[in-house]
Coordinates of C-alpha atoms in Angstrom, one line a residue:
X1 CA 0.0 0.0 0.0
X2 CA 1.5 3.1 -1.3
X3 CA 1.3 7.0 -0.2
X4 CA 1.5 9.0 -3.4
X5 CA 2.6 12.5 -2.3
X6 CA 6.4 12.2 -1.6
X7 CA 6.1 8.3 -2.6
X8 CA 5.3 7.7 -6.0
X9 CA 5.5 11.2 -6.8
X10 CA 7.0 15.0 -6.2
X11 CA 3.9 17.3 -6.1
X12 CA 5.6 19.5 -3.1
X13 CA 7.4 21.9 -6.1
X14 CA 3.8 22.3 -7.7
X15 CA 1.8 23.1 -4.5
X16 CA 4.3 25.3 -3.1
X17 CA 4.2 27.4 -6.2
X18 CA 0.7 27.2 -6.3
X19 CA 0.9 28.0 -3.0
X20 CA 3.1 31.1 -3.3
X21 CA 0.6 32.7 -6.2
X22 CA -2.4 32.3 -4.3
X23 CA -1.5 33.5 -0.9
X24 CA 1.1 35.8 -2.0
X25 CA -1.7 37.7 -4.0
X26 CA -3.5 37.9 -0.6
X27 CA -0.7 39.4 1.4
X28 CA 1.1 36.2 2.3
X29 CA 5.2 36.4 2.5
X30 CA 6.8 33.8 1.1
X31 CA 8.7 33.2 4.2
X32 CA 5.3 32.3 6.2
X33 CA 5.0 29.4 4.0
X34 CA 6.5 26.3 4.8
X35 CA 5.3 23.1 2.9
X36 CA 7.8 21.0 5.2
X37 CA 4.8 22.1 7.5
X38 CA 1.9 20.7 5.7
X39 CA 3.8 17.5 4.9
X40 CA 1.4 14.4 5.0
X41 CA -1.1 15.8 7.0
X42 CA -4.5 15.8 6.4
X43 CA -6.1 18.5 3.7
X44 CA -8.6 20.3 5.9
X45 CA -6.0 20.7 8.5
X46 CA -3.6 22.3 6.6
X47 CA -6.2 24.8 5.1
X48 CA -6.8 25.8 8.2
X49 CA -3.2 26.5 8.6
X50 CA -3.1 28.7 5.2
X51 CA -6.7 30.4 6.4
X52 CA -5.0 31.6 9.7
X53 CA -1.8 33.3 8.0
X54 CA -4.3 35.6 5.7
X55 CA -6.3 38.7 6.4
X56 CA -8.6 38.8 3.4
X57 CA -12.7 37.3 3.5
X58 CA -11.3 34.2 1.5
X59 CA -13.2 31.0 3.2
X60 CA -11.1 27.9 3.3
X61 CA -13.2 26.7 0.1
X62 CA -12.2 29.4 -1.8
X63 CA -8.3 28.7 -0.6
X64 CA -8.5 25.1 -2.0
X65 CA -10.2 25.5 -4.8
X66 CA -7.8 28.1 -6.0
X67 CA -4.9 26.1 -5.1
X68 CA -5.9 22.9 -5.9
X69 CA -6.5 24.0 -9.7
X70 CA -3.8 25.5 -10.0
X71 CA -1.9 22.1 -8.9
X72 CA -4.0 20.4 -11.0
X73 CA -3.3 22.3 -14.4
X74 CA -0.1 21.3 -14.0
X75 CA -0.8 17.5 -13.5
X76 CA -2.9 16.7 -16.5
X77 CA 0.3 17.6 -18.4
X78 CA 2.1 14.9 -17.0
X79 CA 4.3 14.2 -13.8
X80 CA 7.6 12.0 -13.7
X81 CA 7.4 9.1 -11.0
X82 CA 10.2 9.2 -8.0
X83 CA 13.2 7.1 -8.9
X84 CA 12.5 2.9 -9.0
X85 CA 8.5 4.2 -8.5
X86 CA 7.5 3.2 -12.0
X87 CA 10.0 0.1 -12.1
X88 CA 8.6 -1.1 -8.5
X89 CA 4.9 -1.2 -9.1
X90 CA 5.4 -3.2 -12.6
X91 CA 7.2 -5.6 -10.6
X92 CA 4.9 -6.2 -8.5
X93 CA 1.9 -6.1 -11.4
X94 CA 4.1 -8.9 -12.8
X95 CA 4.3 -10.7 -9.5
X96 CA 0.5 -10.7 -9.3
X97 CA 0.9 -8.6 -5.8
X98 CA -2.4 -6.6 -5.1
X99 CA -1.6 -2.8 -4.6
X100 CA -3.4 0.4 -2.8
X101 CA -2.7 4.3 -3.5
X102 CA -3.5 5.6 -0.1
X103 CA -3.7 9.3 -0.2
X104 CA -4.3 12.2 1.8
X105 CA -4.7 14.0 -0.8
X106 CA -8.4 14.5 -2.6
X107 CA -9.6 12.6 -5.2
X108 CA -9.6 15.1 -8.0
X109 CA -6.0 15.1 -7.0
X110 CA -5.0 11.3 -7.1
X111 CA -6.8 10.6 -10.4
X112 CA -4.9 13.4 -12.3
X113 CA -1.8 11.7 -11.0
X114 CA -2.8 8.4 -11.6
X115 CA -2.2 8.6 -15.4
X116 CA 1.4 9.6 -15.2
X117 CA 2.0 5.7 -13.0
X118 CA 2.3 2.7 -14.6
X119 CA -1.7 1.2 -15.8
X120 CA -3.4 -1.2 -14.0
X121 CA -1.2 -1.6 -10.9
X122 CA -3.4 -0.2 -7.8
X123 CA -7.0 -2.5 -7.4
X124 CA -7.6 -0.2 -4.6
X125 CA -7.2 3.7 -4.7
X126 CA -8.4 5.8 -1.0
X127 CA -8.4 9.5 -1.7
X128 CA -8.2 11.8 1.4
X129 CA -12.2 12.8 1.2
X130 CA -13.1 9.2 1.5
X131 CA -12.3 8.9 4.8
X132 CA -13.9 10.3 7.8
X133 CA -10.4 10.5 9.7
X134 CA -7.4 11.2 7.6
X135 CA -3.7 10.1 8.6
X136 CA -2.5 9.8 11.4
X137 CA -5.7 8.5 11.9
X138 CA -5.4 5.0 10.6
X139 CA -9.0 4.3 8.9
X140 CA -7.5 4.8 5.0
X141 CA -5.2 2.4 5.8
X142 CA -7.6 -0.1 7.2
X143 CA -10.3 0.4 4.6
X144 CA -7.7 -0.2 2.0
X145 CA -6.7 -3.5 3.5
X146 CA -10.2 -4.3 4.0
X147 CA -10.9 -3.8 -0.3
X148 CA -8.0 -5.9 -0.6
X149 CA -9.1 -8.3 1.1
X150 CA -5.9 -9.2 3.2
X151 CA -5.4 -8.6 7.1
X152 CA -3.0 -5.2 7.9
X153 CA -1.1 -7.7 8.7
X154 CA 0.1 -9.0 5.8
X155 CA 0.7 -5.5 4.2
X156 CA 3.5 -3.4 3.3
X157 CA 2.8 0.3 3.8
X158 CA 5.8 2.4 1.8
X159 CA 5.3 6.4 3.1
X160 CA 7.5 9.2 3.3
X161 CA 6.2 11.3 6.1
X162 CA 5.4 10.7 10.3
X163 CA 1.8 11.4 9.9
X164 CA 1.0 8.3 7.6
X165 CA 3.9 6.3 9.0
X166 CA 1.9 6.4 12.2
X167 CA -1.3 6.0 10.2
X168 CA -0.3 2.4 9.0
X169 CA 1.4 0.9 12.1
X170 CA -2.1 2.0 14.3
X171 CA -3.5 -0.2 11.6
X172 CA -1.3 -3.0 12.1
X173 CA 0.6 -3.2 9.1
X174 CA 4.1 -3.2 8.4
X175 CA 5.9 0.1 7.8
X176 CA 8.5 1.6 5.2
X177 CA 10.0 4.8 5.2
X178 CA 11.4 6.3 1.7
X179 CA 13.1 9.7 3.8
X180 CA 15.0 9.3 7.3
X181 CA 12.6 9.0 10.1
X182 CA 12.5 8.6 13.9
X183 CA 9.4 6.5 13.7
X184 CA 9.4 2.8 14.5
X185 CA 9.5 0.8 10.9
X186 CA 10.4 -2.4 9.7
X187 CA 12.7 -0.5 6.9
X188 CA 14.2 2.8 6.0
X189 CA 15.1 3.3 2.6
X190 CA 16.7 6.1 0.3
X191 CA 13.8 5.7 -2.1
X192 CA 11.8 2.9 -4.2
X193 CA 14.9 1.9 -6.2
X194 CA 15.8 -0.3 -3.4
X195 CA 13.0 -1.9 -2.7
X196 CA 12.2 -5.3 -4.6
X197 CA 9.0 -7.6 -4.5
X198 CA 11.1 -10.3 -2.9
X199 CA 12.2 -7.7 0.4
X200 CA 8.9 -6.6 0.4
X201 CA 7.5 -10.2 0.3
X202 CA 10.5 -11.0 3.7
X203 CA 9.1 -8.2 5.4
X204 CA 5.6 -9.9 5.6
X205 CA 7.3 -13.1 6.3
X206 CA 6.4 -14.9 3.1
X207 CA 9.3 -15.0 2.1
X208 CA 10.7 -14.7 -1.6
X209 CA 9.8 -17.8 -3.3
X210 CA 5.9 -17.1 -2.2
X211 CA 6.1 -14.3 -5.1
X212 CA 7.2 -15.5 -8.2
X213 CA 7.2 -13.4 -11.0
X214 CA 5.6 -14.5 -14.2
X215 CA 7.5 -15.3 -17.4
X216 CA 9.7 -12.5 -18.8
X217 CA 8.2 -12.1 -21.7
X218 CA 4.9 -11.3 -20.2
X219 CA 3.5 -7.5 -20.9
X220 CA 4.7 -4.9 -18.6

């Protein structure tokens, strides 16, 4: 089960410009905005955030709505996956391996990025709105597991930030970090391109020959 902000893919750059046009047409310094801030925490909370650093009638609708197009103009053009992102998830497509895209992010949001990852890899997508508590909280992560159909147990959640990191070990699944943490996980790692199906597979305790990819010559 994968994050997508951070995880799969950069959108920090386009929201922090987005960011910077919006607020800094309302009076907002540049300085007073700190996306390190808003980092995998949950949408509503971090407009609430933006809403207290302004002094003009702008509701915290208005605020997204102006941000969040901006954001998405940019992602219908296309955005490149993190390094070993792409190459990860077609492993594990070939491998047979059930994914989720669990995101705090909205859905408008997740399906513009979804075109720019590799097709038919995720049989489960969790947007932020579909949830009642967003990360920390850990319901996303435990409706995902649910669709699946596979105890929290037996997954793998790969997230770059505290918030969801906490978010999937309350649901009792198995934690990887793609940035230096000081949470508890199974795994840190520098990003996707070192994770295989086969260490992913160990850290469920399947162990590698219970995923076996299928022939080479198979579509990717």
């Amino acid at each position: 089960m994968f994050d997508m902000d951070g995880t799969l893919v950069d959108t920090e750059p386009l929201l922090h410009h987005a960011l910077l046009a919006v607020l800094g047409a309302a009076g907002v310094p540049a300085a007073a905005i700190r996306p390190e801030e808003l980092r995998g925490r949950a949408v509503a909370e971090n407009l609430t955030r933006l809403r207290g650093l302004m002094r003009s009638p702008m509701t915290e609708q208005e605020l997204y709505a102006r941000v969040s197009g901006r954001v998405l103009d940019r992602l219908r053009s296309g955005i490149a996956p993190l390094p070993g992102a792409a190459r990860l998830l077609r492993a594990l497509r070939r491998a047979g391996v059930p994914c989720a895209l669990v995101s705090s992010s909205y859905r408008a949001m997740v399906d513009a990025v979804l075109p720019s990852l590799p097709a038919a890899v995720f049989a489960v997508t969790v947007a932020g709105d579909e949830v009642r508590h967003p990360k920390p909280d850990p319901e996303a992560y435990r409706t995902a597991a649910d669709r699946l159909g596979i105890v929290p147990g037996r997954c793998v959640v790969v997230e770059d930030s505290p918030a969801g990191l906490r978010a999937g070990r309350a649901a009792g699944c198995v934690t990887v970090s793609v940035t230096p943490t000081e949470e508890p996980v199974a795994l840190t790692v520098r990003d996707l391109s070192a994770l295989t199906v086969e260490r992913l597979a160990r850290l469920v305790g399947a162990g590698a020959a219970a995923i076996r990819p299928r022939e080479s010559g198979a579509p990717i």
